[in-house]
Coordinates of C-alpha atoms and ligand atoms in Angstrom, one line a residue:
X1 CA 76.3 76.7 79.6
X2 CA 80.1 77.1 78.8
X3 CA 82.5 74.3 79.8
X4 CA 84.5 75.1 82.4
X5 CA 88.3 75.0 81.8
X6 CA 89.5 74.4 85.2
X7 CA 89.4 70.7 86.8
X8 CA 88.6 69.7 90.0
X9 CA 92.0 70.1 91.4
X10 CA 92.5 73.7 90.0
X11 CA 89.8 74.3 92.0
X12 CA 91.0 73.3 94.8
X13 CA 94.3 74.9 94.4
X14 CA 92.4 78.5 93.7
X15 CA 90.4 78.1 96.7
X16 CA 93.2 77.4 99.4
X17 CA 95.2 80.1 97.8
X18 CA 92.2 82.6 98.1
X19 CA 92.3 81.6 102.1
X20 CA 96.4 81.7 101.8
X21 CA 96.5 85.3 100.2
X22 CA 93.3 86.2 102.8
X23 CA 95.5 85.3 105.8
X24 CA 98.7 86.6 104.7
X25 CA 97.9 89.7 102.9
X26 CA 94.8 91.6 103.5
X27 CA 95.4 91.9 107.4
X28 CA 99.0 93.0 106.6
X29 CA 99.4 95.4 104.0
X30 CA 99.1 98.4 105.6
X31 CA 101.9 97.6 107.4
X32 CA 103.5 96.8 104.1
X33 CA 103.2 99.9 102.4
X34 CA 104.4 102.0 105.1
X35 CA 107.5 100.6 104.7
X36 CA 107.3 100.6 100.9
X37 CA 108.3 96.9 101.6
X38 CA 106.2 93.5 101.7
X39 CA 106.8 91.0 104.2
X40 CA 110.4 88.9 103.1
X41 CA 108.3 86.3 105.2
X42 CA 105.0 85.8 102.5
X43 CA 107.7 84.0 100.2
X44 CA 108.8 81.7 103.3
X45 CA 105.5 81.1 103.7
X46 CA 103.6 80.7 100.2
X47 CA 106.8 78.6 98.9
X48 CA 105.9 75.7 101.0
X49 CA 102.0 75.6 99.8
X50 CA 102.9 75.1 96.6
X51 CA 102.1 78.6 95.0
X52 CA 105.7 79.4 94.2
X53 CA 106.1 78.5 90.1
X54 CA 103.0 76.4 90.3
X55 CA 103.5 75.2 86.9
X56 CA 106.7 73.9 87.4
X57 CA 107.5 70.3 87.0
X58 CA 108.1 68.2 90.1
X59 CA 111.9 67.8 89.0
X60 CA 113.0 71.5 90.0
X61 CA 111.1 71.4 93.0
X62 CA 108.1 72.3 91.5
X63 CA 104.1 71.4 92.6
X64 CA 103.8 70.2 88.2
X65 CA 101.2 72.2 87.8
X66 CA 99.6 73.3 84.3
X67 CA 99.1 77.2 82.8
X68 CA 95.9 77.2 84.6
X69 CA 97.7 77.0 88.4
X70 CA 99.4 80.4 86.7
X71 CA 96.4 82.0 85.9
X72 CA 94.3 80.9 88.9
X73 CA 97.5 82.5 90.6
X74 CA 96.6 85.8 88.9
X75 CA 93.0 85.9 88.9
X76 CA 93.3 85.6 93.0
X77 CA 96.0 87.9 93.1
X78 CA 93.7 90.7 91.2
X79 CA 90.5 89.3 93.7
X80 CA 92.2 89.7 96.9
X81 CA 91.5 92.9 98.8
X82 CA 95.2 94.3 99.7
X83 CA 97.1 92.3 97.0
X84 CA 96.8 95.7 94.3
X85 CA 99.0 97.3 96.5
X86 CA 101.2 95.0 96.8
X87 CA 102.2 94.2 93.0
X88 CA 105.4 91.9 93.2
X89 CA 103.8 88.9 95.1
X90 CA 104.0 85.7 93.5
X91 CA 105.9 87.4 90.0
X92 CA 108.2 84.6 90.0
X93 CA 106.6 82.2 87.6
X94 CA 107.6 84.3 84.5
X95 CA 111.6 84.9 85.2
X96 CA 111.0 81.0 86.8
X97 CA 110.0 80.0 82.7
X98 CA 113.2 82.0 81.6
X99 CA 115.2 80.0 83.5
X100 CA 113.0 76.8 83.2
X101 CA 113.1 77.3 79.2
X102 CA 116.8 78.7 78.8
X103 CA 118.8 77.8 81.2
X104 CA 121.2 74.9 81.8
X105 CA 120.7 72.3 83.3
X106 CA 123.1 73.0 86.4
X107 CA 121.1 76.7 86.4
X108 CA 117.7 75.3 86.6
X109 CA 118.5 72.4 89.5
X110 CA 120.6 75.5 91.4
X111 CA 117.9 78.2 91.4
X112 CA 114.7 76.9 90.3
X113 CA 114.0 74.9 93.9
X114 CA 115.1 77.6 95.7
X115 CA 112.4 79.9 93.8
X116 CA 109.9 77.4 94.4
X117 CA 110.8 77.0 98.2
X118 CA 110.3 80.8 98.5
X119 CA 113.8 81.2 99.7
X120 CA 115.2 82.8 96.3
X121 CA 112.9 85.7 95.7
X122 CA 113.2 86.1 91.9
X123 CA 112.9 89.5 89.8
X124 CA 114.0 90.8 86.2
X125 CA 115.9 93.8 85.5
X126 CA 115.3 95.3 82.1
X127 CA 114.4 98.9 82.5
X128 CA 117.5 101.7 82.9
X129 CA 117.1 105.2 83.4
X130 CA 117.4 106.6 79.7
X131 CA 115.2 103.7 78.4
X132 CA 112.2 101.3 79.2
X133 CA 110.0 100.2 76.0
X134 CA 112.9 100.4 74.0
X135 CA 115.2 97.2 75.2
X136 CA 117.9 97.5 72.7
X137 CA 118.9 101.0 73.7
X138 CA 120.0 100.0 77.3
X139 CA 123.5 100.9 78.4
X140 CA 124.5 98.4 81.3
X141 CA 127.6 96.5 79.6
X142 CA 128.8 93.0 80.7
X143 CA 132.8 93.1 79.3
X144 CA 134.0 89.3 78.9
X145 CA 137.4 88.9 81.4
X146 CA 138.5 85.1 81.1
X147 CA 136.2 82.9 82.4
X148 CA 134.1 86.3 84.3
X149 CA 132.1 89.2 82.8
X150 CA 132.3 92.4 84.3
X151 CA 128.9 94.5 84.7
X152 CA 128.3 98.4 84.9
X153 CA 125.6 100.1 84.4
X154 CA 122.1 101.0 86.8
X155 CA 118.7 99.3 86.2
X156 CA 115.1 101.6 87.5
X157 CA 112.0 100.8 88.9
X158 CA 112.7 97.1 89.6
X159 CA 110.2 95.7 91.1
X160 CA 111.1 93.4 94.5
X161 CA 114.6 95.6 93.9
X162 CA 114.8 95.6 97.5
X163 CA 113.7 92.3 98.7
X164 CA 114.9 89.9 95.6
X165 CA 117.8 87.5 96.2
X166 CA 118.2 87.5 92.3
X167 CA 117.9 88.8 88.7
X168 CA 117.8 88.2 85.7
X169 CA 120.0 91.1 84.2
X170 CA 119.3 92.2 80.7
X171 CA 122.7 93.8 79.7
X172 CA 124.5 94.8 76.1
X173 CA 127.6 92.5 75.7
X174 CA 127.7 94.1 71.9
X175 CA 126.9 97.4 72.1
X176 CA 127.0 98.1 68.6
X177 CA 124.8 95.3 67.8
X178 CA 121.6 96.1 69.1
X179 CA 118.8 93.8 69.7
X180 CA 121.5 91.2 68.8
X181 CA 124.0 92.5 71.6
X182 CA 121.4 91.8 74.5
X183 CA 122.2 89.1 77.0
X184 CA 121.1 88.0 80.4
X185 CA 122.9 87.4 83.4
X186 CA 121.5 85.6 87.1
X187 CA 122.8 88.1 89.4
X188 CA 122.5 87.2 93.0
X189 CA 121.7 90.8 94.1
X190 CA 124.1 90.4 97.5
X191 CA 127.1 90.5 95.1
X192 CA 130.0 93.2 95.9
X193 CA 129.9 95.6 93.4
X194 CA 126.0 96.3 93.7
X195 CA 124.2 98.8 95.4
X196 CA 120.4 99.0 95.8
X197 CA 118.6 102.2 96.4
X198 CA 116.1 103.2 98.4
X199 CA 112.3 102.2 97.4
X200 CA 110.9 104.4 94.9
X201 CA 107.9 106.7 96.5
X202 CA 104.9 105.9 93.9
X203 CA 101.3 107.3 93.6
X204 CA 100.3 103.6 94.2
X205 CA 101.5 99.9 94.7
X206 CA 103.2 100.8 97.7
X207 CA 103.1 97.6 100.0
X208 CA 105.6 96.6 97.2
X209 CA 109.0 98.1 96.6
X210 CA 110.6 99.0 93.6
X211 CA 114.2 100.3 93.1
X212 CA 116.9 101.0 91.4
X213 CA 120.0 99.0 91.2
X214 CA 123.6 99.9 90.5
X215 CA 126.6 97.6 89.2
X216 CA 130.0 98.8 90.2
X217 CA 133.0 96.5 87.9
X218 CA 130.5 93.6 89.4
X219 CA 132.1 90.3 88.4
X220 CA 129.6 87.5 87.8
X221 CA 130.6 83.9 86.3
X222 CA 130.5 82.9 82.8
X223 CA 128.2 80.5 83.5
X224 CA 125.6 82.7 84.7
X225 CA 124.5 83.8 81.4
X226 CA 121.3 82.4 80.8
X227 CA 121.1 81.6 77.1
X228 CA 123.7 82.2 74.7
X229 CA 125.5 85.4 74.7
X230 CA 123.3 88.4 72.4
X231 CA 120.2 85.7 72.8
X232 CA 118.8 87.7 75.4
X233 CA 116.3 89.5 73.7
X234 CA 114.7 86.3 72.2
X235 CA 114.4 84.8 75.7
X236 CA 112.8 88.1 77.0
X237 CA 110.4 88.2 73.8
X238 CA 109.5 84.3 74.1
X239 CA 107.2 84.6 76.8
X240 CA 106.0 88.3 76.3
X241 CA 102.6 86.2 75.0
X242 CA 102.2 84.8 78.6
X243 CA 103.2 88.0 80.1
X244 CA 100.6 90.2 78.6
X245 CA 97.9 87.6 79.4
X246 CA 98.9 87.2 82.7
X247 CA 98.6 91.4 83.3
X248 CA 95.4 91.2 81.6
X249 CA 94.0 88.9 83.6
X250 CA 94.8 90.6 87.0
X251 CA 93.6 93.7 85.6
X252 CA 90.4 92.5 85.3
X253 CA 89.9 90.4 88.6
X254 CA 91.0 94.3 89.8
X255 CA 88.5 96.0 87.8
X256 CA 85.4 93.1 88.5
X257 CA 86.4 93.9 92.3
X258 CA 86.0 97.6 91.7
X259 CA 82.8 97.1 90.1
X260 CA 81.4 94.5 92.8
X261 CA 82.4 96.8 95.4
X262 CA 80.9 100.0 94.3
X263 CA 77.4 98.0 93.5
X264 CA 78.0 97.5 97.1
X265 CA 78.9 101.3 98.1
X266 CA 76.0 102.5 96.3
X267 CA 73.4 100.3 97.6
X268 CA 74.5 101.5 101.4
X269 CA 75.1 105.2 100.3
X270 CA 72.0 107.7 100.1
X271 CA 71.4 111.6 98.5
X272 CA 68.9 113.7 98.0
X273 CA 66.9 110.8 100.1
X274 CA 67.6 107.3 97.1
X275 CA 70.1 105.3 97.1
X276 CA 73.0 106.5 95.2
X277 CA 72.5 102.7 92.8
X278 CA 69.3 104.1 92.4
X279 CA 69.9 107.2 90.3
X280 CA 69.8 106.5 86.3
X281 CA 73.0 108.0 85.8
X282 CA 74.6 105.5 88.3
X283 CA 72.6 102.6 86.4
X284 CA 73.8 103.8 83.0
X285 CA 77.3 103.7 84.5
X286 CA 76.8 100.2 86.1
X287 CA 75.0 98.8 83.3
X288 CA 78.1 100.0 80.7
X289 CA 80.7 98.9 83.4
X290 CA 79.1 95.1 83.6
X291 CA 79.1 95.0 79.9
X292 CA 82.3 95.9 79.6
X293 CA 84.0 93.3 82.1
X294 CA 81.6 90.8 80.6
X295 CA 83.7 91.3 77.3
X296 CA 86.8 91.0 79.1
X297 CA 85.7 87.8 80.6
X298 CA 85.3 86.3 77.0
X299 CA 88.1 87.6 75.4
X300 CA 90.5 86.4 78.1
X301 CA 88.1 82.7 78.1
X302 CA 89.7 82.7 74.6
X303 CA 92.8 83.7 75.0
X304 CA 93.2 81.0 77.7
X305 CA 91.8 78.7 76.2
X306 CA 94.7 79.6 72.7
X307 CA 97.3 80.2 75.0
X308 CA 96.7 76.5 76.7
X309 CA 96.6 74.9 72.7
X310 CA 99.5 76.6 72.6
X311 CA 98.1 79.1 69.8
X312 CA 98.3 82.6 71.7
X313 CA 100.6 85.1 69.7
X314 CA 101.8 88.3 70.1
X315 CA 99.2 90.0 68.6
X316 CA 96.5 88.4 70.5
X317 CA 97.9 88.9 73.7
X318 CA 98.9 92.8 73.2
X319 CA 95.4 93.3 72.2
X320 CA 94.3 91.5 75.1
X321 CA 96.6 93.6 77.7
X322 CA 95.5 96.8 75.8
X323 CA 91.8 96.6 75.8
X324 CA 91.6 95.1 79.3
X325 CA 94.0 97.6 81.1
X326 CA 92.5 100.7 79.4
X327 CA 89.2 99.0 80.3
X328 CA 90.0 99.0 83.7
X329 CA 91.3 102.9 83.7
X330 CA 88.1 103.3 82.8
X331 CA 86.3 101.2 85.1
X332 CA 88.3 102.6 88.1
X333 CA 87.5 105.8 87.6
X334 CA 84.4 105.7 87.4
X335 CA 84.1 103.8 90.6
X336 CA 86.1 106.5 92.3
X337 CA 82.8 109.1 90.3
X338 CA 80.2 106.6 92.2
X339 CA 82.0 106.7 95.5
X340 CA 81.6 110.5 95.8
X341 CA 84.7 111.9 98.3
X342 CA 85.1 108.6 99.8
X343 CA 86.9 107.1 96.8
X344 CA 89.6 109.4 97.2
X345 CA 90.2 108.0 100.3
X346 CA 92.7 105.4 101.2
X347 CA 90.6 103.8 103.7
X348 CA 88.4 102.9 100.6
X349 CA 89.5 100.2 98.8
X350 CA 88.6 101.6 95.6
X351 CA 91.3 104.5 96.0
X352 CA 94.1 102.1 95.9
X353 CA 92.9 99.9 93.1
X354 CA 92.6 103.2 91.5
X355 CA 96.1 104.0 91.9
X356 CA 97.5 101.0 91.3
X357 CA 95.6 100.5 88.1
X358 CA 97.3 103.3 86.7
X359 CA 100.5 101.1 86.1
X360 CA 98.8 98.7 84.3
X361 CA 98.9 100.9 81.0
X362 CA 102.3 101.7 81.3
X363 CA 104.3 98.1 82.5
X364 CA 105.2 95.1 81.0
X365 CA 105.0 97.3 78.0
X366 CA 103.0 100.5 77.4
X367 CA 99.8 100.4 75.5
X368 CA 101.3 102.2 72.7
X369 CA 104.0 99.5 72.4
X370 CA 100.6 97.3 72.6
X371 CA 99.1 99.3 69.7
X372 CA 102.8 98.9 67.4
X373 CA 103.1 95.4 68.0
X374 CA 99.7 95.0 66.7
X375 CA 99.5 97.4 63.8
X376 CA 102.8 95.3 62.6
X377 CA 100.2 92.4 61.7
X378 CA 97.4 94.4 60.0
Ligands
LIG401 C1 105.5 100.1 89.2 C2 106.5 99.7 88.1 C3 107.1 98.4 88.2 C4 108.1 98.1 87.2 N1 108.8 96.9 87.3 C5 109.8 96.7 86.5 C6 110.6 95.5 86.6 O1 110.4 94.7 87.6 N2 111.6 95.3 85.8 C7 111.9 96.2 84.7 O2 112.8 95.9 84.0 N3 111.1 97.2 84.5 C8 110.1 97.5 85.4 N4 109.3 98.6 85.2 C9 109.6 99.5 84.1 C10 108.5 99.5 83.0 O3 108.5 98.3 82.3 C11 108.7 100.7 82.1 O4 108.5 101.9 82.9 C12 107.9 100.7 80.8 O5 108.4 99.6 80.0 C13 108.0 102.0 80.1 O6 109.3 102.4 79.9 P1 109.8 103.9 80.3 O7 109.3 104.2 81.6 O8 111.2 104.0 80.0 O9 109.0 104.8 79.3 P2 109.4 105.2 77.8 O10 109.8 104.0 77.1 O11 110.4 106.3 77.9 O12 108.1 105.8 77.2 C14 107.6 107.1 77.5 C15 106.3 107.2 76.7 O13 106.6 107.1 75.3 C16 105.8 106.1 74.7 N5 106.5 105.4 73.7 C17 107.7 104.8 73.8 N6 108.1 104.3 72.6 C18 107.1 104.6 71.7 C19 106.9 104.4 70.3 N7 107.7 103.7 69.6 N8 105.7 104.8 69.8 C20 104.8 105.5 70.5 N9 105.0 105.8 71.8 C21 106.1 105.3 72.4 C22 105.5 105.2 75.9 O14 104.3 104.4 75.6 C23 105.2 106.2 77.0 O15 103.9 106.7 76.9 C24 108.3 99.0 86.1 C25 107.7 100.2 86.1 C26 106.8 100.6 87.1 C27 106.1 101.9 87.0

């Protein structure tokens, strides 16, 4: 029998966050998606458990957790019935590392407590309207004036755009230098000189919102660069391993769910006088389905297991975010086949994993950027 990764005290950390995210999502997020907006109040309240930046040393405010807290954090996230809808929830521990890793000193003891403490609600701004996968071609500009910058420029599809206190901006303080002209800025999203638009109507994901932003001559301090000025694309790349691994592994708690609840649909559900599990074709599709997330399950057991040696790469973690989210396109739909009519139906749980599992492909870098960065090794 395999060893088990996970101490007694991860454990116990996944299991009161399963009752947390039980009590204050799934009876909520209807409400939640008709406003296109989560509850500002979750962070209040999940900041003072300790799921906020759960790897985060004790110093900045943090529970000092380990990589495991952030994956438990995922995996529970992807189990949770409601939580697909609702993708920007607990995102904070990535920017959090940004900061954690890059920033200085009088950075880190300003925001990262108040991250922790849920009452900073932390998001990255990348994306612009003319450009998404490829980072070096955005257009916002941050123009040095004495000891200020001055930002313009509009960022898309930011997710929390509406409810986050603040960014990390990426911007171009060199435009002519590409990659090398990328920096970052913490933007505290009140500032004059920004607006935020309204939340972006999507096919899923709607008990979260996502927006566009707009910077008008906004004036930010020098010293809210984080890194050094054109480093921004390094920070951003330096924990694209984690990111990857931590999409991967919510995608599959999402597509195990879809699975264990359409063994359960298709048990209850009867034609032509069988159960629907009972038809071959249903057992073919099953039987392929559990096969497939059982391969999931041991190339992410790997992964975690390189990325907590501190071995994962780039590579290792595309292929992982590639073969998982296709994977669980795949799965989803075929959970919607086994549900009949009802799995086009948002009452059914399995319509809005389906919906929300179409993102997975396309965010936090498409699969074809997925397929690039690992050709570039073969
Ligand atoms: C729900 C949601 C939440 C998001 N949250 C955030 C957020 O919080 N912050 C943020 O900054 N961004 C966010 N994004 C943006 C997301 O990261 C981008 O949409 C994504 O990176 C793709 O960029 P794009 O939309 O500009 O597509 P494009 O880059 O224009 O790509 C269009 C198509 O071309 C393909 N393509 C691009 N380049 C290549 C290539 N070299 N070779 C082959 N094919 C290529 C792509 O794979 C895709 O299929 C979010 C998006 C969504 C939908």
């Amino acid at each position: 029998m395999a060893v088990s990764v996970y101490s007694t005290e991860h454990e116990i950390f996944r299991r009161s966050l399963r009752a947390f995210l039980a009590r204050e999502v799934t009876p909520y997020y209807q409400d939640w998606e008709e406003a296109h907006l989560p509850d500002r109040n979750f962070w209040r309240k999940a900041g003072p458990e300790g799921f906020i930046g759960a790897a985060l040393p004790e110093a900045y405010g943090g529970p000092g957790g380990d990589f495991l807290h952030h994956i438990i954090v995922a995996q529970e996230l992807g189990a949770c019935p409601g939580a697909e809808t609702a993708g920007v929830l607990l995102q904070e521990d990535l920017p959090a590392f940004h900061i954690f890793n890059f920033g200085t000193e009088a950075q880190k003891n300003k925001w990262l407590p108040r991250v922790v403490s849920g009452e900073t609600v932390l998001t990255v701004a990348m994306t612009e309207p003319h450009t998404g996968s490829d980072l070096a071609a955005i257009r916002t500009t941050a123009v040095r004036d004495g000891d200020e910058y001055v930002i313009n420029g509009a960022k898309l599809y930011i997710s929390g755009g509406l409810i986050a206190d603040l960014a990390i901006v990426a911007v171009k303080t060199d435009p002519a230098a590409g990659a090398k002209g990328v920096s970052l800025f913490l933007v505290e999203l009140d500032s004059p000189g920004i607006t935020r638009g309204k939340p972006l109507k999507k096919m899923g994901m709607n008990a979260g919102d996502n927006a566009e932003l707009f910077f008008d001559n906004l004036r930010v301090p020098s010293s809210a660069m984080l890194g050094r000025e054109g480093g921004g694309f390094g920070v951003l790349m330096s924990e694209l391993p984690r990111e990857r691994l931590l999409i991967a592994v919510r995608s599959l708690g999402e597509a195990q769910r879809a699975f264990d609840l359409t063994v359960e649909f298709t048990r209850q559900r009867t034609a032509f006088g069988s159960r629907v599990i009972d038809f071959q074709n249903s057992q073919f599709v099953l039987a392929s389905m559990k096969t497939d997330l059982a391969q999931g399950h041991a190339f992410l057991n790997q992964c975690i297991g390189q990325a907590m040696a501190g071995g994962l790469d780039n590579v290792r973690s595309a292929m992982a975010k590639l073969w998982i989210t296709e994977m669980q396109g795949r799965v989803m739909d075929q959970c919607v086949q086994l549900h009949g009519g009802a799995g086009y139906m948002d009452e059914y749980q399995i319509s809005k994993l389906y919906t929300a599992a179409r993102v997975t492909r396309i965010y936090g870098g498409s699969s074809e950027i997925m397929r690039l960065s690992i050709a570039r090794s073969i």
